[in-house]
Coordinates of N, CA and C in Angstrom, one line a residue:
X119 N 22.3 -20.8 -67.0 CA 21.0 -21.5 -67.0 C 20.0 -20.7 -66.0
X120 N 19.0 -20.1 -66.4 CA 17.8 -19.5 -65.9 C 17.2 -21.4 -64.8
X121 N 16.8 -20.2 -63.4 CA 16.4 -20.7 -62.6 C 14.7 -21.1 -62.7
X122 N 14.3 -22.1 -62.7 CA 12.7 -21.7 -62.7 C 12.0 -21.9 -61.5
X123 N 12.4 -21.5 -60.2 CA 11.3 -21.6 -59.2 C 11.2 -20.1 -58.9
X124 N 9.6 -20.8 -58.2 CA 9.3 -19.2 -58.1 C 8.6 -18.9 -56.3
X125 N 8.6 -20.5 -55.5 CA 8.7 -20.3 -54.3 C 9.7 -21.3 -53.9
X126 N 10.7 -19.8 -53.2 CA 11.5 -20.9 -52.0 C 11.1 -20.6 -50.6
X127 N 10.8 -22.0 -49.7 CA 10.2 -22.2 -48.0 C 11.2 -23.1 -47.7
X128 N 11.9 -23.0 -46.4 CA 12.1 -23.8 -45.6 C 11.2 -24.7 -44.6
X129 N 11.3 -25.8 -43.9 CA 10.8 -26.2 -42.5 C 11.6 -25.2 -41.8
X130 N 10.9 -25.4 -40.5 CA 11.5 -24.5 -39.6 C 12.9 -24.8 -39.3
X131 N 14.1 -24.2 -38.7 CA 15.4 -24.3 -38.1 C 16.1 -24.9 -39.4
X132 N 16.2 -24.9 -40.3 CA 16.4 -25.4 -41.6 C 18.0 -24.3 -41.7
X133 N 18.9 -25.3 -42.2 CA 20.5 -23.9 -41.6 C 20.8 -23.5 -43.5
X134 N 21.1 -22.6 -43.3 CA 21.2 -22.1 -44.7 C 22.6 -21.0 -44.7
X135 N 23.4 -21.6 -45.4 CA 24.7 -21.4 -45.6 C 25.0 -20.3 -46.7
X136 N 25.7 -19.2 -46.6 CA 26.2 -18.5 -47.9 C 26.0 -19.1 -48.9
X137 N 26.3 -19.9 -49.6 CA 26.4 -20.7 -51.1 C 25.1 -20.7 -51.1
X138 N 23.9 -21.6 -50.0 CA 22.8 -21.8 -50.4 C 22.0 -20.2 -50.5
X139 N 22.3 -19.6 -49.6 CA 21.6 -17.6 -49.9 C 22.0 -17.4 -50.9
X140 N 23.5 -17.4 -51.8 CA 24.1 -17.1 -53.2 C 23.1 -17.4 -54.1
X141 N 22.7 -18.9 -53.8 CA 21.7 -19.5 -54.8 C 20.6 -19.1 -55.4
X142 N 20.0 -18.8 -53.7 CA 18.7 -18.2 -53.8 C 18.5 -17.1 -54.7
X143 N 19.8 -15.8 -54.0 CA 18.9 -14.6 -54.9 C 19.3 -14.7 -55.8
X144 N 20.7 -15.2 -56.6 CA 20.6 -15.6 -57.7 C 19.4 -15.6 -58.7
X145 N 18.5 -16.7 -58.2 CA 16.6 -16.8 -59.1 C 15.9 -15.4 -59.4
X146 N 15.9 -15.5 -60.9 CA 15.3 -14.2 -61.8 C 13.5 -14.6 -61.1
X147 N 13.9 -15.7 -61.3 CA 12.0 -16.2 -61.2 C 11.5 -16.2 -60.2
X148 N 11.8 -15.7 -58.6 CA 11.0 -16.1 -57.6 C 10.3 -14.8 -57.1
X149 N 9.2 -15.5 -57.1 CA 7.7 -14.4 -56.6 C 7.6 -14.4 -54.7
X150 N 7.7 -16.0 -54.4 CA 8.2 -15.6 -52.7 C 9.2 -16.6 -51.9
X151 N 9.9 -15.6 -51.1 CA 10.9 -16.2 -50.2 C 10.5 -16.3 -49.2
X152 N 10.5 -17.5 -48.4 CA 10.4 -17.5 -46.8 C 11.5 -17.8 -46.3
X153 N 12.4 -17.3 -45.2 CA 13.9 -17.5 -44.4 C 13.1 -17.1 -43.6
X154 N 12.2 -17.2 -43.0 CA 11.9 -17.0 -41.5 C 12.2 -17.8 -40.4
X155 N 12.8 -18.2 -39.5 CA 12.6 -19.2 -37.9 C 13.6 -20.0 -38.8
X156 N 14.7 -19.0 -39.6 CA 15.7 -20.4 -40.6 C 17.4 -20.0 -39.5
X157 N 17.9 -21.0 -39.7 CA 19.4 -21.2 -39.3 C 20.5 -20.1 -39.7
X158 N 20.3 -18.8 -40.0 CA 21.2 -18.5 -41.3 C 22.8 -18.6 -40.3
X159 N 22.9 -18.9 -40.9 CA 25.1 -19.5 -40.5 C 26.2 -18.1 -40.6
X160 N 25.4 -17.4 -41.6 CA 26.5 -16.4 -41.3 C 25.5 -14.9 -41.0
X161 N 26.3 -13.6 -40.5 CA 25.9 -12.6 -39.9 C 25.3 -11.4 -40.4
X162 N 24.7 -10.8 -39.8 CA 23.8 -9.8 -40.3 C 24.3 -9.2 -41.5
X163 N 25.4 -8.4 -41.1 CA 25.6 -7.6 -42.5 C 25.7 -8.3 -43.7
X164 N 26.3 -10.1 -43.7 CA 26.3 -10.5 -44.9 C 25.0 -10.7 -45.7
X165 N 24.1 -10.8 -44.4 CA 22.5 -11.5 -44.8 C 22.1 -10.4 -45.3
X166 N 22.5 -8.9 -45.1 CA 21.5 -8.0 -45.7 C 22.6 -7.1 -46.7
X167 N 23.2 -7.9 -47.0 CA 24.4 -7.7 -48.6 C 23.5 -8.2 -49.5
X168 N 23.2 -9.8 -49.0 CA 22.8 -10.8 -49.9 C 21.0 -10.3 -50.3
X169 N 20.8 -9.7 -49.5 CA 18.9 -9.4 -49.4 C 19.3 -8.4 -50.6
X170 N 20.1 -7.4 -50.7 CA 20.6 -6.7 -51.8 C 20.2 -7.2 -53.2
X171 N 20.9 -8.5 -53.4 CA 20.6 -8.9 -54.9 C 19.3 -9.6 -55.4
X172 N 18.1 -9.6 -54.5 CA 17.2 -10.0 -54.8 C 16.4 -9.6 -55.9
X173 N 15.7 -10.7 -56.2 CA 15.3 -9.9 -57.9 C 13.9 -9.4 -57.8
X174 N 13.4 -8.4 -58.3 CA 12.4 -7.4 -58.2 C 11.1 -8.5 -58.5
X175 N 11.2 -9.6 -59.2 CA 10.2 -10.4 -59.1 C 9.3 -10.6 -57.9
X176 N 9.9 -10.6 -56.7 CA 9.5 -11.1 -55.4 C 8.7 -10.3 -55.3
X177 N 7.2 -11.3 -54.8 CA 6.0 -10.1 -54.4 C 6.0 -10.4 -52.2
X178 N 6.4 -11.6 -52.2 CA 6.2 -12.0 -50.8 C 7.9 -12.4 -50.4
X179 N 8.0 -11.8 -49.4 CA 9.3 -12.0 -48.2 C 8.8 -12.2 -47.0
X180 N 8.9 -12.9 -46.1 CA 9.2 -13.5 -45.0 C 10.5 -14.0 -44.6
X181 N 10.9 -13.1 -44.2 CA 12.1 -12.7 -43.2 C 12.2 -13.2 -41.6
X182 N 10.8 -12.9 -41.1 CA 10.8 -13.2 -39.4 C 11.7 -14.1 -38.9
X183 N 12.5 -13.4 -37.6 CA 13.2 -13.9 -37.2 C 14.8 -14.0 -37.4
X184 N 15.1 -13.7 -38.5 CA 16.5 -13.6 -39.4 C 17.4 -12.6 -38.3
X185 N 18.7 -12.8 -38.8 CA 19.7 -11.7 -38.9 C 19.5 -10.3 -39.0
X186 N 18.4 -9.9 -40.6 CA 17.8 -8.5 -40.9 C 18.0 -7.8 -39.9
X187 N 18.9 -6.5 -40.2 CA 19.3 -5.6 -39.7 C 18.9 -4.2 -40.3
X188 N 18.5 -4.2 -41.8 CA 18.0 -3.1 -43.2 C 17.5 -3.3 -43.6
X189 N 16.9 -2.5 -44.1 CA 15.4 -2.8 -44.9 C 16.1 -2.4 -47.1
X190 N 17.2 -1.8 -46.6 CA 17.6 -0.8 -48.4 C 17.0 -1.8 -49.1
X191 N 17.3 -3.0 -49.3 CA 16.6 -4.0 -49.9 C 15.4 -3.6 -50.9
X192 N 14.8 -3.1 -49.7 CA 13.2 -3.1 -50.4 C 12.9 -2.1 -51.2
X193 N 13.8 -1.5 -51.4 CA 13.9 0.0 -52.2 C 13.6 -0.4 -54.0
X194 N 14.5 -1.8 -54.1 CA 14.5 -2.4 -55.5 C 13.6 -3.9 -55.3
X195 N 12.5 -3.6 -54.7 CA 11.4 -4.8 -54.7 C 9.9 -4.4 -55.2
X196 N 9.4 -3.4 -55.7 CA 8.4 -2.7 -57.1 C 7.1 -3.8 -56.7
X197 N 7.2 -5.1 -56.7 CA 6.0 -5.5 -56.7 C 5.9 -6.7 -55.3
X198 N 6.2 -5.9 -54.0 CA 6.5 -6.3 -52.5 C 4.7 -6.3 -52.7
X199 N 4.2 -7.1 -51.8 CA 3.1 -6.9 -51.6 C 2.8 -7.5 -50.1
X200 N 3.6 -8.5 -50.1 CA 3.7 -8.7 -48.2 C 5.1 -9.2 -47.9
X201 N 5.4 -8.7 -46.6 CA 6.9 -8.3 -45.9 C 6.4 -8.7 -44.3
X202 N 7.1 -9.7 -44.0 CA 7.2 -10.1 -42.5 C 8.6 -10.2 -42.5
X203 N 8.9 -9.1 -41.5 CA 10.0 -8.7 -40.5 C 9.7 -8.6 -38.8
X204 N 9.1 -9.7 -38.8 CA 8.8 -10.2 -37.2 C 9.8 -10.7 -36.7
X205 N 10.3 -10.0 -35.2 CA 11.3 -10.5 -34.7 C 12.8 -10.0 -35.0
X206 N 12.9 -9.7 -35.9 CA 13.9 -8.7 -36.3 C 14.5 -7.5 -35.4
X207 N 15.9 -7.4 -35.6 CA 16.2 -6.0 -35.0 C 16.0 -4.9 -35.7
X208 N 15.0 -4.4 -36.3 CA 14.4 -3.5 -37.8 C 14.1 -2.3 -36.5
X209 N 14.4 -0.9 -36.6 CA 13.8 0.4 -35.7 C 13.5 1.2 -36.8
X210 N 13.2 2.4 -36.2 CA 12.6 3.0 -37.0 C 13.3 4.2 -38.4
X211 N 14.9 4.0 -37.7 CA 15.6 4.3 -38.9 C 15.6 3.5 -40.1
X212 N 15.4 2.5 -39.7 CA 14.9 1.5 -41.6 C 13.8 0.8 -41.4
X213 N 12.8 1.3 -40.9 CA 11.4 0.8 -41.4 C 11.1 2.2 -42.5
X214 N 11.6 3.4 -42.4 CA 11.4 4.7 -42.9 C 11.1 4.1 -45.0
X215 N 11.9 3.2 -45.3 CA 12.2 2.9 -46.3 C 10.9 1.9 -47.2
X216 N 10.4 1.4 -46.1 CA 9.0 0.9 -46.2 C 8.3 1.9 -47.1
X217 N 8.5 3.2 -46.8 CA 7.5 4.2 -47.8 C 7.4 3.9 -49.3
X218 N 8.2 3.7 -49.9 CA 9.2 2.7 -51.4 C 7.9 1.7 -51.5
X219 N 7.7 0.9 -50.4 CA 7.3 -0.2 -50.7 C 5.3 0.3 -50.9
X220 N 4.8 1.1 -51.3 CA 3.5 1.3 -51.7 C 2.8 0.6 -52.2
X221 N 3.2 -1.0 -52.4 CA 2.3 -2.0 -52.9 C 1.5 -2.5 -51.8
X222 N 2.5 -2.8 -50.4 CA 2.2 -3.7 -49.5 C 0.6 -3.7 -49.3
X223 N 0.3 -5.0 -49.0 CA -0.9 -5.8 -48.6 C -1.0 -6.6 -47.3
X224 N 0.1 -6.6 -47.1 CA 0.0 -7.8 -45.6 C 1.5 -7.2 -44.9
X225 N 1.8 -6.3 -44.0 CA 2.9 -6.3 -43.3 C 2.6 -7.0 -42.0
X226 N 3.8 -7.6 -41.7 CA 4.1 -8.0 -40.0 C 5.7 -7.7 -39.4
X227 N 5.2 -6.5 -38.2 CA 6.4 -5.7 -38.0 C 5.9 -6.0 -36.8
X228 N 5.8 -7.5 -35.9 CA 5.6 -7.4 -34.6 C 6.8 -7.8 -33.8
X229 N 7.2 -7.6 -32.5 CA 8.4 -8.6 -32.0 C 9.6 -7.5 -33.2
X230 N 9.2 -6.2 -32.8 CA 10.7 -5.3 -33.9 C 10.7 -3.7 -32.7
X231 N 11.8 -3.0 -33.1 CA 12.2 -2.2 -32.2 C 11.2 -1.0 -33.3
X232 N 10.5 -0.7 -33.8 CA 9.7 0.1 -34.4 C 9.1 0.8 -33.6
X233 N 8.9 2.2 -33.3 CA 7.7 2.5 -32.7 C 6.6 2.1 -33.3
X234 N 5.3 3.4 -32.4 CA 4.0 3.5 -33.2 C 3.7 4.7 -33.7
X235 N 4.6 5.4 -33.6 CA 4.3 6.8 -34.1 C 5.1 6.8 -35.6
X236 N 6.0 6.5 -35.7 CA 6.6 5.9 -37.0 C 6.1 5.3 -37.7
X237 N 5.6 4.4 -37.4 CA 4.1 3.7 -38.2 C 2.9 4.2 -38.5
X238 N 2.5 5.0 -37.9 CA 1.3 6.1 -38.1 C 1.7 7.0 -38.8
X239 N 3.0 7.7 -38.9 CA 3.4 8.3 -40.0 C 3.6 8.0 -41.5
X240 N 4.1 6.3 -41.4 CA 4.2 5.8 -42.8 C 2.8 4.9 -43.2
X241 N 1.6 5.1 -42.6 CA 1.0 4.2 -43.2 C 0.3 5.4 -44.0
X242 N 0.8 6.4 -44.1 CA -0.3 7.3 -45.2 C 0.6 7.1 -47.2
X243 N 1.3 5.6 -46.5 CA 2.2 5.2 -48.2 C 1.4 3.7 -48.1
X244 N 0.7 2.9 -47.1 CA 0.1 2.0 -47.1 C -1.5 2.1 -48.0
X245 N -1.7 2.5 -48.4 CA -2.9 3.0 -49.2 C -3.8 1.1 -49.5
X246 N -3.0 0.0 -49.7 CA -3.7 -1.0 -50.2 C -3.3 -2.1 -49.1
X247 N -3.2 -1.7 -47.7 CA -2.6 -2.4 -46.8 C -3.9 -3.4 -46.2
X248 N -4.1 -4.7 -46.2 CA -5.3 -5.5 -45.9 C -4.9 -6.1 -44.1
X249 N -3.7 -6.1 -44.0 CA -3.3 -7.0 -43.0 C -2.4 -6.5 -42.0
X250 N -2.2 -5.8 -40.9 CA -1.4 -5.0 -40.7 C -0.9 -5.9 -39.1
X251 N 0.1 -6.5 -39.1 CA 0.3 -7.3 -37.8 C 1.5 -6.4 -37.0
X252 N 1.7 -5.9 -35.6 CA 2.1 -4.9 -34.8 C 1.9 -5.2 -33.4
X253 N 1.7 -6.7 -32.7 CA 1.8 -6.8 -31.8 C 2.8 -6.3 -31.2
X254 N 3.4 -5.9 -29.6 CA 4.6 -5.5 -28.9 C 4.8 -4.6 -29.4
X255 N 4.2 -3.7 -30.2 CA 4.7 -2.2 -30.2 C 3.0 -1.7 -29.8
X256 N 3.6 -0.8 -29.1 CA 2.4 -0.3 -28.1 C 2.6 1.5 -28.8
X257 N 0.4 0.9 -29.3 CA 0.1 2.3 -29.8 C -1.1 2.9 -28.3
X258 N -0.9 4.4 -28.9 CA -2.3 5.0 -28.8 C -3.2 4.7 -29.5
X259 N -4.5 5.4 -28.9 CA -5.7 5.8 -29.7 C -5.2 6.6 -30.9
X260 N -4.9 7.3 -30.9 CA -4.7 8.7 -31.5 C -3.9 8.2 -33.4
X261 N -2.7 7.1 -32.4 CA -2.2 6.3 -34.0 C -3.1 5.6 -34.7
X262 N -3.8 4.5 -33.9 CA -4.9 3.6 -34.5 C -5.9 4.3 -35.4
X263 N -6.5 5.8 -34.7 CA -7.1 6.2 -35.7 C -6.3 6.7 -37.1
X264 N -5.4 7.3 -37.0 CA -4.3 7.7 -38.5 C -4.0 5.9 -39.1
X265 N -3.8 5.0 -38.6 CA -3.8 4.2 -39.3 C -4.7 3.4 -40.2
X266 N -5.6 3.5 -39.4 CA -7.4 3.3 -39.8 C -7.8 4.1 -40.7
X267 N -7.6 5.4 -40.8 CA -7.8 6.3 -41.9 C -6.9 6.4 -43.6
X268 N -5.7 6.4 -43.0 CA -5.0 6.4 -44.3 C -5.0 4.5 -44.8
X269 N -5.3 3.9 -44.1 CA -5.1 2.3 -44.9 C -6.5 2.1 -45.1
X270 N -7.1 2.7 -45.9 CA -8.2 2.6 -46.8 C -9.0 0.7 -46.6
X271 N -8.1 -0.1 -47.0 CA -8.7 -1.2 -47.5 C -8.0 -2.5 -46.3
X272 N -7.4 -2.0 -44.9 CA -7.1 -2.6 -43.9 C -8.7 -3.0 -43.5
X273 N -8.2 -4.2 -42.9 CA -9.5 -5.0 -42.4 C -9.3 -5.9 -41.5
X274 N -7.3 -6.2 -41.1 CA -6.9 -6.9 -39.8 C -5.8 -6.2 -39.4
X275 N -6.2 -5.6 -38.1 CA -5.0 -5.1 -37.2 C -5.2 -5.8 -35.7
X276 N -3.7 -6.0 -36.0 CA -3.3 -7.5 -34.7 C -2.1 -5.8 -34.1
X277 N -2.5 -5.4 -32.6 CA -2.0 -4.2 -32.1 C -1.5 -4.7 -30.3
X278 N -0.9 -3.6 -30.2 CA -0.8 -3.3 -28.4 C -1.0 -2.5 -28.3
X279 N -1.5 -1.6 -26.7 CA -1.9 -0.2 -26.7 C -0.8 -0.2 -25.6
X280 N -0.8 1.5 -25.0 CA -0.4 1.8 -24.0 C -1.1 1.3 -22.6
X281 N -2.4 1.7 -22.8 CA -3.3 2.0 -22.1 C -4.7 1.2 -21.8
X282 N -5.3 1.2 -21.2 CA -7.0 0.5 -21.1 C -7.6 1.5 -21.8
X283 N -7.4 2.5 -21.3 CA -7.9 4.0 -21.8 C -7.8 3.8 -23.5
X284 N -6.9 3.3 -23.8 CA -6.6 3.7 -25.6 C -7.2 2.4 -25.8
X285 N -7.1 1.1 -25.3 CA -7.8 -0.1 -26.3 C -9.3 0.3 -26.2
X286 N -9.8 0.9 -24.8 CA -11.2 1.3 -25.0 C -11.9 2.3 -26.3
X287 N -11.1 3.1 -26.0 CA -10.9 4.2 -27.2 C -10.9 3.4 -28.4
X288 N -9.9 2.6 -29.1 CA -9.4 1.9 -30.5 C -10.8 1.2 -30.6
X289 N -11.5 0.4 -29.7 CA -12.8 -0.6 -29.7 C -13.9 0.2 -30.4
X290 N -14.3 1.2 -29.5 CA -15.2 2.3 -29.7 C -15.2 3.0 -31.6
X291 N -13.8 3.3 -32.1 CA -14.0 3.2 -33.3 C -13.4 2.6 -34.2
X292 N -13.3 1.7 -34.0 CA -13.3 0.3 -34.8 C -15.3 0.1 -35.1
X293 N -15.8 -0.2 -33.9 CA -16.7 -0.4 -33.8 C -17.6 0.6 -35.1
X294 N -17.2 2.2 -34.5 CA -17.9 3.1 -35.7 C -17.6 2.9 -36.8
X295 N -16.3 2.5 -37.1 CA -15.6 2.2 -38.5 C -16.9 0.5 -39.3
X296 N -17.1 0.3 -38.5 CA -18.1 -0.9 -38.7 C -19.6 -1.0 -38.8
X297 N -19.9 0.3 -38.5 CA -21.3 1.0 -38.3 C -21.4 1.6 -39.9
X298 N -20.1 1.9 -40.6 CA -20.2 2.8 -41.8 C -19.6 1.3 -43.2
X299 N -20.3 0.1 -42.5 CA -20.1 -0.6 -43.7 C -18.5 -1.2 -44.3
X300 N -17.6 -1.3 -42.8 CA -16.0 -1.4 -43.3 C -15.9 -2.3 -42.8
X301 N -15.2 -3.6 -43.2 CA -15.0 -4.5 -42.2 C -13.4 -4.7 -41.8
X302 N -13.6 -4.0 -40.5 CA -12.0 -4.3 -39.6 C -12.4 -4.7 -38.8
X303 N -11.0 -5.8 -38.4 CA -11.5 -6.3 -37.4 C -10.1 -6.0 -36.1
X304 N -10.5 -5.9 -34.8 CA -9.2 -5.5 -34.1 C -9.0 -6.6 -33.3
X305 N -7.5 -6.8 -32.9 CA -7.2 -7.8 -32.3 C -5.5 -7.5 -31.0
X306 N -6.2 -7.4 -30.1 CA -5.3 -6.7 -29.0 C -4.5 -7.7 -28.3
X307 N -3.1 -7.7 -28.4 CA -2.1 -8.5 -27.8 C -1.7 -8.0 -26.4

């Protein structure tokens, strides 16, 4: 029997047991998962076995907070278009895989062991990125601008800097970036 839902959400703290994750990815039909701020009962590696069989239908995952330990997942997710892995133990050995995901529209990689130079590197595969959330990883100027440049159609960056020096800097062209008719807007944690 074919599954017909096409969003699964929990409330918050909501415990979700093997059998119930079996279930989930089981569904041919689901466009978005939320397991974020969820109970999951058993351990990383099994959570990101199970993230494995997800069906390429999924355009939205919200993850934040989970077990997630890998991203391989996302490698067979084609039409990802937003991915919250907030809070997660995610670094920059499998955020690299994010490049795959060339759809994304809304990431949130805040509260994750990622750098910002890693991220400034992969956002030149972010091409249609509108939403880019990154608080607790502390950029330079120097990233903000490569990220501002290759995400074309970005218009919310939620960031941390190193410095006073660099949020002054990031202001200054944000601000120019807004003088030429773009609308981003920056938001310093």
């Amino acid at each position: 029997m074919q599954s017909l839902w096409t969003i699964v959400e929990f409330d918050d703290s909501y415990t979700i047991d093997i059998a119930m994750m079996e279930m989930i990815v089981k569904n041919n039909q689901l466009v978005c998962l939320n397991l974020s701020n969820q109970n999951i009962t058993f351990g990383s590696h099994r959570f990101t076995k199970l993230m494995l069989k997800l069906t390429p239908t999924i355009q939205e995952l919200y993850v934040a907070e989970t077990p997630l330990n890998n991203l391989a997942f996302v490698m067979s997710l084609r039409n990802l278009t937003t991915l919250d892995i907030s809070g997660t133990s995610i670094n920059d050995n499998q955020v690299v895989i994010l490049s795959h995901a060339s759809q994304l529209r809304h990431l949130y990689i805040s509260f994750t062991k990622v750098t910002a130079a890693t991220i400034a590197d992969l956002s030149r595969n972010f091409k249609f990125l509108v939403i880019f959330d990154a608080c607790q990883i502390y950029f330079m100027f120097t990233d903000i601008c490569l990220i501002v440049s290759s995400c074309e159609q970005l218009r919310f960056l939620h960031v941390s800097f190193f410095s006073q020096f660099d949020i002054d800097q990031a202001v200054q062209y944000v601000n120019q970036q807004l003088s030429i008719e773009r609308q981003l807007k920056l938001t310093v944690f």
